[in-house]
Tab-separated table of C-alpha atoms and ligand atoms in Angstrom:
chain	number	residue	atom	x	y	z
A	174	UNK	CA	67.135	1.193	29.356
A	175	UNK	CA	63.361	0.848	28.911
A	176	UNK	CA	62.449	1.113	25.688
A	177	UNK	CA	59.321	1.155	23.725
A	178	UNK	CA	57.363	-2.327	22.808
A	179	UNK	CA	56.390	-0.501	19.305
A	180	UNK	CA	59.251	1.473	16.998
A	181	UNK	CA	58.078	3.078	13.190
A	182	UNK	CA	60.204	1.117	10.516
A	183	UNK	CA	59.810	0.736	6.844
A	184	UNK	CA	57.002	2.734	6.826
A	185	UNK	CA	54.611	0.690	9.563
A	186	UNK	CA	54.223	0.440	13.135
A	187	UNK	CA	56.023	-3.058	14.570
A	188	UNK	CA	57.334	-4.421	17.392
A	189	UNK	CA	60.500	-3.603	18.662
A	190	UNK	CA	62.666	-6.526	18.007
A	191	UNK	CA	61.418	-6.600	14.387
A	192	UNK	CA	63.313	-2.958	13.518
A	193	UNK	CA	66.163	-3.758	12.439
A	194	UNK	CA	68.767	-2.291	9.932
A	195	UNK	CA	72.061	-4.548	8.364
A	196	UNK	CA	75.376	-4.992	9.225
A	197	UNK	CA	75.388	-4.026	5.416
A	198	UNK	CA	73.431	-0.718	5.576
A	199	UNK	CA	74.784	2.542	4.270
A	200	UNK	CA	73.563	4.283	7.161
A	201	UNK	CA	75.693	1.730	9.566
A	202	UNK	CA	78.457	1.750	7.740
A	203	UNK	CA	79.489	5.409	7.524
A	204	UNK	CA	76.684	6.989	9.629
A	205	UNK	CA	74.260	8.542	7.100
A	206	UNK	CA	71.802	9.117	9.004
A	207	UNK	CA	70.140	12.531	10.592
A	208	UNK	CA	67.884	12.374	13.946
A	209	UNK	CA	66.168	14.252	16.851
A	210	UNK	CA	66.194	13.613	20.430
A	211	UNK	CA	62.751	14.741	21.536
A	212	UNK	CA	60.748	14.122	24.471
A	213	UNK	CA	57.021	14.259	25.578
A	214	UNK	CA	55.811	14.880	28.983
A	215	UNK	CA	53.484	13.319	31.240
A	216	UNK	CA	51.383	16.144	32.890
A	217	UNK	CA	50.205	14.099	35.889
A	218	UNK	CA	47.121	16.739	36.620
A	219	UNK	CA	45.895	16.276	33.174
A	220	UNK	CA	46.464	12.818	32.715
A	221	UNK	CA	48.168	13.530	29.497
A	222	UNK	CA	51.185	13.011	27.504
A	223	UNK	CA	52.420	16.279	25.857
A	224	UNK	CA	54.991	16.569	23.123
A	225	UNK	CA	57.415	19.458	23.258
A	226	UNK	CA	57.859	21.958	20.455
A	227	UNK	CA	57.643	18.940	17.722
A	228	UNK	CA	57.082	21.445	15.005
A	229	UNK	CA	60.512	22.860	15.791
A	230	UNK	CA	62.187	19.356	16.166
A	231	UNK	CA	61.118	18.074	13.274
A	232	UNK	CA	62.063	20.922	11.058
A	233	UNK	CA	65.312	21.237	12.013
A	234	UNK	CA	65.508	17.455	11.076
A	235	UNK	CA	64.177	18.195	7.827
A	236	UNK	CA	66.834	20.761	7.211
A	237	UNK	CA	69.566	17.964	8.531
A	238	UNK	CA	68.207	15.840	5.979
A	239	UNK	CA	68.187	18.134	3.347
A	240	UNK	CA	72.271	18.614	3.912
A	241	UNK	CA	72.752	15.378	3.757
A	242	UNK	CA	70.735	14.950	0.018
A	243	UNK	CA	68.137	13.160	1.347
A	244	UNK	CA	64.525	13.062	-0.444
A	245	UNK	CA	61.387	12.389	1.458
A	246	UNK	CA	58.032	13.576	0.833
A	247	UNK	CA	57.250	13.874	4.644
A	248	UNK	CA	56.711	17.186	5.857
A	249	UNK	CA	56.162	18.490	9.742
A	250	UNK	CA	52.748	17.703	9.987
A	251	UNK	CA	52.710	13.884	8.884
A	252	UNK	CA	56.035	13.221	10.818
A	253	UNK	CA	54.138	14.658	13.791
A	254	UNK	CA	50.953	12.856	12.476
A	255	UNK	CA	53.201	9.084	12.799
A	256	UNK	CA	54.748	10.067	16.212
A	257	UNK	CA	51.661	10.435	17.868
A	258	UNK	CA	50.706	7.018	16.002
A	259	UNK	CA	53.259	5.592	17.744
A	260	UNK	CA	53.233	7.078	20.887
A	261	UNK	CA	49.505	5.751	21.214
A	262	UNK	CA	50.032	2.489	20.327
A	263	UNK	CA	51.864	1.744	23.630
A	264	UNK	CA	50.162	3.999	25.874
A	265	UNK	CA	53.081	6.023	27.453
A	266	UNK	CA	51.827	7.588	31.189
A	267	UNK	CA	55.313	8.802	31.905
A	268	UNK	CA	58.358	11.095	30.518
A	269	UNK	CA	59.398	9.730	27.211
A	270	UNK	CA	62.757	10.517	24.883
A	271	UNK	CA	61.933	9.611	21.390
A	272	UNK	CA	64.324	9.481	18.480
A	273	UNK	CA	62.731	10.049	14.636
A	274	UNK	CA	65.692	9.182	12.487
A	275	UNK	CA	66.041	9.455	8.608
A	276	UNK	CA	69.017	7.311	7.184
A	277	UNK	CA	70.920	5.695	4.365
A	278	UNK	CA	69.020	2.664	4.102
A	279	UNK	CA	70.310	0.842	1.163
A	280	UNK	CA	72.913	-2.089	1.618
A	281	UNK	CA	76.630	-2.219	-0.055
A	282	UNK	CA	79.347	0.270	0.398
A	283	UNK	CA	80.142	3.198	-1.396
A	284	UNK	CA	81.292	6.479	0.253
A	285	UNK	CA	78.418	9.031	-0.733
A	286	UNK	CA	75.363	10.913	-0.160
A	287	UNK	CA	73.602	10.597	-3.842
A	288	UNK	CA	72.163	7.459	-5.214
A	289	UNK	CA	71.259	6.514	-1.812
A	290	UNK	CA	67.414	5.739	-0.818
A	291	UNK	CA	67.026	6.465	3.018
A	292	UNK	CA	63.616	5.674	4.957
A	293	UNK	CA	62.750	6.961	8.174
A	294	UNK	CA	62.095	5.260	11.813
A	295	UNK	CA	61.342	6.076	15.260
A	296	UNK	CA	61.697	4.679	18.887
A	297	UNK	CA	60.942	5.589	22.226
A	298	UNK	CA	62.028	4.759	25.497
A	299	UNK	CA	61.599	6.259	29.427
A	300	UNK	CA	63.443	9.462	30.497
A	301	UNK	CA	66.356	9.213	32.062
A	302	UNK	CA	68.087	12.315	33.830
A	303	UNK	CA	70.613	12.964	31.293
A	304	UNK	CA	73.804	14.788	33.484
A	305	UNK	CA	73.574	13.687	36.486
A	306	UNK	CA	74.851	16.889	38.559
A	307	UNK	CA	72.482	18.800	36.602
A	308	UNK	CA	72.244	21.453	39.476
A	309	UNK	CA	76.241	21.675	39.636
A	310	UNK	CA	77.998	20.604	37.178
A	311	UNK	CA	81.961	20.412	37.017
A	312	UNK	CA	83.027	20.546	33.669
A	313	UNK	CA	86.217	21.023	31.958
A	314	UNK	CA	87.341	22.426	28.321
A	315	UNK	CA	87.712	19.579	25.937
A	316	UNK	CA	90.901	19.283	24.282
A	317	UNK	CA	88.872	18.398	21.120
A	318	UNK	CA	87.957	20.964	19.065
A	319	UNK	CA	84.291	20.912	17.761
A	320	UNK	CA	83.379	19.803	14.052
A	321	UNK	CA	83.756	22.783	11.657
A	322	UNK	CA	80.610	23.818	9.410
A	323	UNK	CA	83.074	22.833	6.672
A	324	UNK	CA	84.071	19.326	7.794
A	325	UNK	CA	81.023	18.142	9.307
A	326	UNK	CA	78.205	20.569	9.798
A	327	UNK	CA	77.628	20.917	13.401
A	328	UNK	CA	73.879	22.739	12.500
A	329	UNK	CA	73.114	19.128	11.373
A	330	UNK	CA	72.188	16.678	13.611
A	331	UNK	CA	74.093	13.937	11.359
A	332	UNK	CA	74.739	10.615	13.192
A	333	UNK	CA	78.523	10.017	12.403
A	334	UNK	CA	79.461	13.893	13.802
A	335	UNK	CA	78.125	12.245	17.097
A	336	UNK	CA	81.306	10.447	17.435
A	337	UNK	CA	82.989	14.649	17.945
A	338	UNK	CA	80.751	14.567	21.292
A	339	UNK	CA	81.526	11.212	22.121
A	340	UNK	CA	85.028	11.690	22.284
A	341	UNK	CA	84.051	15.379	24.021
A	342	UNK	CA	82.307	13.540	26.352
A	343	UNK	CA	84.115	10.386	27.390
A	344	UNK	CA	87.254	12.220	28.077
A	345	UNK	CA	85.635	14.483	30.192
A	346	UNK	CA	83.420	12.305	32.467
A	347	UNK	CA	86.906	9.844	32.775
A	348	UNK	CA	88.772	12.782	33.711
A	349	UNK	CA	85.916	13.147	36.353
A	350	UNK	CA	83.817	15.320	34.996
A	351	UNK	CA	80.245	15.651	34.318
A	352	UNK	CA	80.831	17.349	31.037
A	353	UNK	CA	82.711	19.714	28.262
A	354	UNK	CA	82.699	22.802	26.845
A	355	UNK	CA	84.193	22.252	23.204
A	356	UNK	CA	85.932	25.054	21.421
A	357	UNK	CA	85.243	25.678	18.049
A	358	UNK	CA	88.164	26.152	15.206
A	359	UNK	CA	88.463	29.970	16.213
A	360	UNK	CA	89.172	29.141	19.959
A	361	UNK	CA	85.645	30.182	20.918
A	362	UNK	CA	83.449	28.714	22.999
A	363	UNK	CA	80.593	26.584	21.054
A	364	UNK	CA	78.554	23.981	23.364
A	365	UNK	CA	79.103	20.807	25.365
A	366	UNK	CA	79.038	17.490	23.542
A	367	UNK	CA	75.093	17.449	23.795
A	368	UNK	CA	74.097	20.849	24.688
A	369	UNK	CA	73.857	24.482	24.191
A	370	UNK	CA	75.168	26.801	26.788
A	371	UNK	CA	75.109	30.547	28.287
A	372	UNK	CA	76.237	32.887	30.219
A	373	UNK	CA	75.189	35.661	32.327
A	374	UNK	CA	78.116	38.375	32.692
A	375	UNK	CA	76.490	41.624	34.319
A	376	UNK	CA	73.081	40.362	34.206
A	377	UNK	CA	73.165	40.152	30.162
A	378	UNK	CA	72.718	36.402	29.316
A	379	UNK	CA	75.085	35.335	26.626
A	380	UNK	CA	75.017	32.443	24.194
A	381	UNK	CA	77.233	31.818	20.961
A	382	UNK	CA	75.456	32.584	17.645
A	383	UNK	CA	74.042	29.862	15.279
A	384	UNK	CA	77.337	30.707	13.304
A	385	UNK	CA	79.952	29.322	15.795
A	386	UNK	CA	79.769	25.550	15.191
A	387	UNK	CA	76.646	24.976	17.388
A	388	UNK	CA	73.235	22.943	16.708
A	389	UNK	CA	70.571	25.119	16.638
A	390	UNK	CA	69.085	23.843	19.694
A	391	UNK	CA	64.977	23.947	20.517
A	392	UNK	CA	65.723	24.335	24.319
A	393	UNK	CA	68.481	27.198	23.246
A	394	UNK	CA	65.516	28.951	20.872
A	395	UNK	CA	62.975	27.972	24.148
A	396	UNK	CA	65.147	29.696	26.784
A	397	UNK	CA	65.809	32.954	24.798
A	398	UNK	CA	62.300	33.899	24.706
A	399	UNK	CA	61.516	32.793	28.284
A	400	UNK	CA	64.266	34.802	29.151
A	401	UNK	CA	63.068	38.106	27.308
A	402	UNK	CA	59.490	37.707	27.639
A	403	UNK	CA	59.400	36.370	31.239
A	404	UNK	CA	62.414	37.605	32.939
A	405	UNK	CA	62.700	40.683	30.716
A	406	UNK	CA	66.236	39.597	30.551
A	407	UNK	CA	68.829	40.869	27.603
A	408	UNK	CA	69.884	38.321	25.632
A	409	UNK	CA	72.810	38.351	23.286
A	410	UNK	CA	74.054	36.121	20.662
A	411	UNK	CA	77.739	36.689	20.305
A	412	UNK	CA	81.085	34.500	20.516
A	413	UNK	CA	82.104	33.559	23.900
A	414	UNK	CA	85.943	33.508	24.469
A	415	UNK	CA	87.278	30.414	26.645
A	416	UNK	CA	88.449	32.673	29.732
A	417	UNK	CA	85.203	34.926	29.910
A	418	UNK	CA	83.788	31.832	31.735
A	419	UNK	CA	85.818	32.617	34.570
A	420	UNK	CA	84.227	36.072	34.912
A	421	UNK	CA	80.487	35.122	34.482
A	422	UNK	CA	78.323	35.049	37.141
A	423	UNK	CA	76.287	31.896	35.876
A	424	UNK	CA	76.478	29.414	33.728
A	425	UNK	CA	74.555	26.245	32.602
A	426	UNK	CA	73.811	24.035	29.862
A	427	UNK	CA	70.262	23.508	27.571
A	428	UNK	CA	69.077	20.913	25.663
A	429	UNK	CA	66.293	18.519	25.057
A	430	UNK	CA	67.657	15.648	27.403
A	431	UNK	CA	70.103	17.927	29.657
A	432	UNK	CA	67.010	20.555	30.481
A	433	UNK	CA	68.512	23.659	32.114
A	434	UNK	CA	71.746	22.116	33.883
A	435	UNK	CA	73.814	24.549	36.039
A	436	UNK	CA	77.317	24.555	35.801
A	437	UNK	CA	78.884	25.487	38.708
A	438	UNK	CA	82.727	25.255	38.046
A	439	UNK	CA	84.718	24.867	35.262
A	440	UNK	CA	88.622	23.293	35.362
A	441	UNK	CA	88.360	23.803	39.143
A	442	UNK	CA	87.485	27.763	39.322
A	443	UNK	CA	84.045	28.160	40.357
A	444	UNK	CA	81.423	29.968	38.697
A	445	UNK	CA	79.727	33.050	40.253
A	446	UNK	CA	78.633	32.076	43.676
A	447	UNK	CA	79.728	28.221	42.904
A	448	UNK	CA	75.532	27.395	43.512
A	449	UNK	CA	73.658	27.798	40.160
A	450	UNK	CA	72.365	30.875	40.002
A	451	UNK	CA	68.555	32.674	39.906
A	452	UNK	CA	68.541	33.421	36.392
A	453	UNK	CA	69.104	29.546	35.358
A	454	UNK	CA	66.573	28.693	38.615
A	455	UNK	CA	64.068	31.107	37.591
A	456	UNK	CA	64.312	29.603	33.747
A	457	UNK	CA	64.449	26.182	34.575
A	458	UNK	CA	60.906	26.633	36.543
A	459	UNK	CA	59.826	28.496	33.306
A	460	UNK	CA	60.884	25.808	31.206
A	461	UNK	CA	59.279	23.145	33.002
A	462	UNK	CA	56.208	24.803	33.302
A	463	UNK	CA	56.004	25.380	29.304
A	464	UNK	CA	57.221	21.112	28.814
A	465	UNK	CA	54.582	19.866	31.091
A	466	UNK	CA	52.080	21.934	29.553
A	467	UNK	CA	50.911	24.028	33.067
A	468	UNK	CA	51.289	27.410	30.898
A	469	UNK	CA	48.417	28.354	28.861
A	470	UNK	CA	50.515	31.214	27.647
A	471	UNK	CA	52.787	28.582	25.740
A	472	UNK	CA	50.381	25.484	25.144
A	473	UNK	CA	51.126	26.343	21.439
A	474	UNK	CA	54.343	24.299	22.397
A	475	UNK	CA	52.826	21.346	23.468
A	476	UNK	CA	50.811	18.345	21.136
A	477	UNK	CA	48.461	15.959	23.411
A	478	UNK	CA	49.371	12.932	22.739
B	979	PMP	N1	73.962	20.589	20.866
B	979	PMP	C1	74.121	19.294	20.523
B	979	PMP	C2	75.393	18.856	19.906
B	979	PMP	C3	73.086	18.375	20.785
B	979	PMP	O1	73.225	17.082	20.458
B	979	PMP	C4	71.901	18.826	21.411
B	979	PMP	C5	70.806	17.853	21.748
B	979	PMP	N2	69.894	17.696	20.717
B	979	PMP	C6	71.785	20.193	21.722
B	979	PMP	C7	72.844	21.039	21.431
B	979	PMP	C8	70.535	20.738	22.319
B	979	PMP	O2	69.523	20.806	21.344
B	979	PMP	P1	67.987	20.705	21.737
B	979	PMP	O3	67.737	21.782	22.715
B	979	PMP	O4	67.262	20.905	20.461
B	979	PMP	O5	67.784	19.354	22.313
């Protein structure tokens, strides 16, 4: 993994190896803390780094922090206003992921989310392709259900619920597959361990609504509009049950490290043609056009770095 020479801890800009939390921090110890998984983009023509949607990103987190009773006087703009601090200090000329995290930060135990001070801290390292059949992906249904709204708020991006996709996950790829679809409480489909998904059945695309267990996803919000205002495509938000997969047409997955993966089968029955399909091409050449910043139409998207 190549990671950043520079993280933002404790309120400053150091090096790497000096952001550290304890062994005896809240946050470690039962997972208090909220994050994003962002990226920038390097647009080669331009010679510039562009950061995707951070307005978005960063107000979702703010929202995640907020169910977790967490106070901080940042807003959007000066969390945006520290990234690209950071991101300039070590001079990035390539695809980045960067995580801005808010957590638990005091030390001691005690199960609880008030009486708590958190502080907030970022690092950055290279892309790396995220599912790595992301034109054809086999995945399966998880046996695990996905975290209910009234366990552990899926809508959040809250650190310990990531332990829900890693299970998701890990039993999946061991099985031999490059991912899961997790049902939600109801039976219905919600989203793989790391990722949004749709479906196109009769040319409509479908997703689930923010309502069935899903996080709200900035690729998800990204690809709706792309999809009506480019493709002039319908788009519905409605629950997906498990075996109207196996009469879509297309399928794939969205998300800030995924992209636009296609899924081409799922539990061995393949899906539409078995090739991912044009809608998911066409949107995933819309998509990439908007993150590298080569559509003036949808530079509002995109910070320079
Ligand atoms: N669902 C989950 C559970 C995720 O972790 C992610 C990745 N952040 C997504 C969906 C996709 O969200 P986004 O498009 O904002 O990256």
């Amino acid at each position: 993994m190549d990671l950043s020479k520079h993280a933002y801890f404790e309120g400053k800009i150091v090096p790497l190896s000096e952001a550290n939390v304890s062994i005896a921090s809240h946050a470690f110890l039962y997972g208090t803390s909220v994050f994003s998984g962002m990226r920038a983009f390097w647009n080669e023509e331009r010679k510039r780094l562009f950061i995707f949607r951070p307005y978005d990103h960063f107000r979702r987190l703010l929202h995640s922090a907020r169910m977790m009773a967490m106070q901080t006087s940042h807003d959007e703009e000066s969390l945006i206003q520290l990234t690209l601090d950071l991101l300039r200090t070590d001079s990035w000329k390539q695809d980045i992921y960067f995580r801005p995290t808010f957590y638990k930060a005091d030390l001691g135990i005690g199960v609880r989310l008030h009486d708590v001070s958190d502080d907030f801290c970022i690092f950055v390292m290279a892309y790396e392709k995220y599912v790595k059949n992301d034109s054809n992906a086999h995945v399966t249904f998880s046996s695990w259900r996905r975290i209910d709204d009234n366990a552990i708020p899926a809508r959040g991006k809250i650190a310990g619920a990531y332990v829900n996709s890693a299970l998701i996950k890990s039993d999946a790829v061991r099985s031999g597959f490059d991912e899961a679809l997790a049902l939600d409480q109801n039976g219905h489909v919600s989203e793989g361990s790391a990722m949004n998904v749709f479906m196109a059945r009769d040319g409509v695309l479908i997703t689930p609504p923010v309502t069935d267990n899903i996080l709200e996803g900035v690729t998800r919000k990204t690809v709706i509009e792309l999809a009506r205002r480019e493709l002039g495509i319908e788009v519905v938000e409605r629950s997906i049950d498990r075996t109207e997969v196996f009469a879509a047409e297309e399928m794939f997955f969205t998300g800030t490290a995924a992209g636009i993966t296609g899924i081409t089968k799922v539990d061995h029955r393949l899906i539409g043609t078995g090739e991912m399909g044009p809608i998911a091409t066409q949107l995933r050449t819309l998509y990439e056009n908007a993150i590298y910043a080569r559509n003036p139409k949808y530079e509002h998207w995109n910070i320079a770095v």
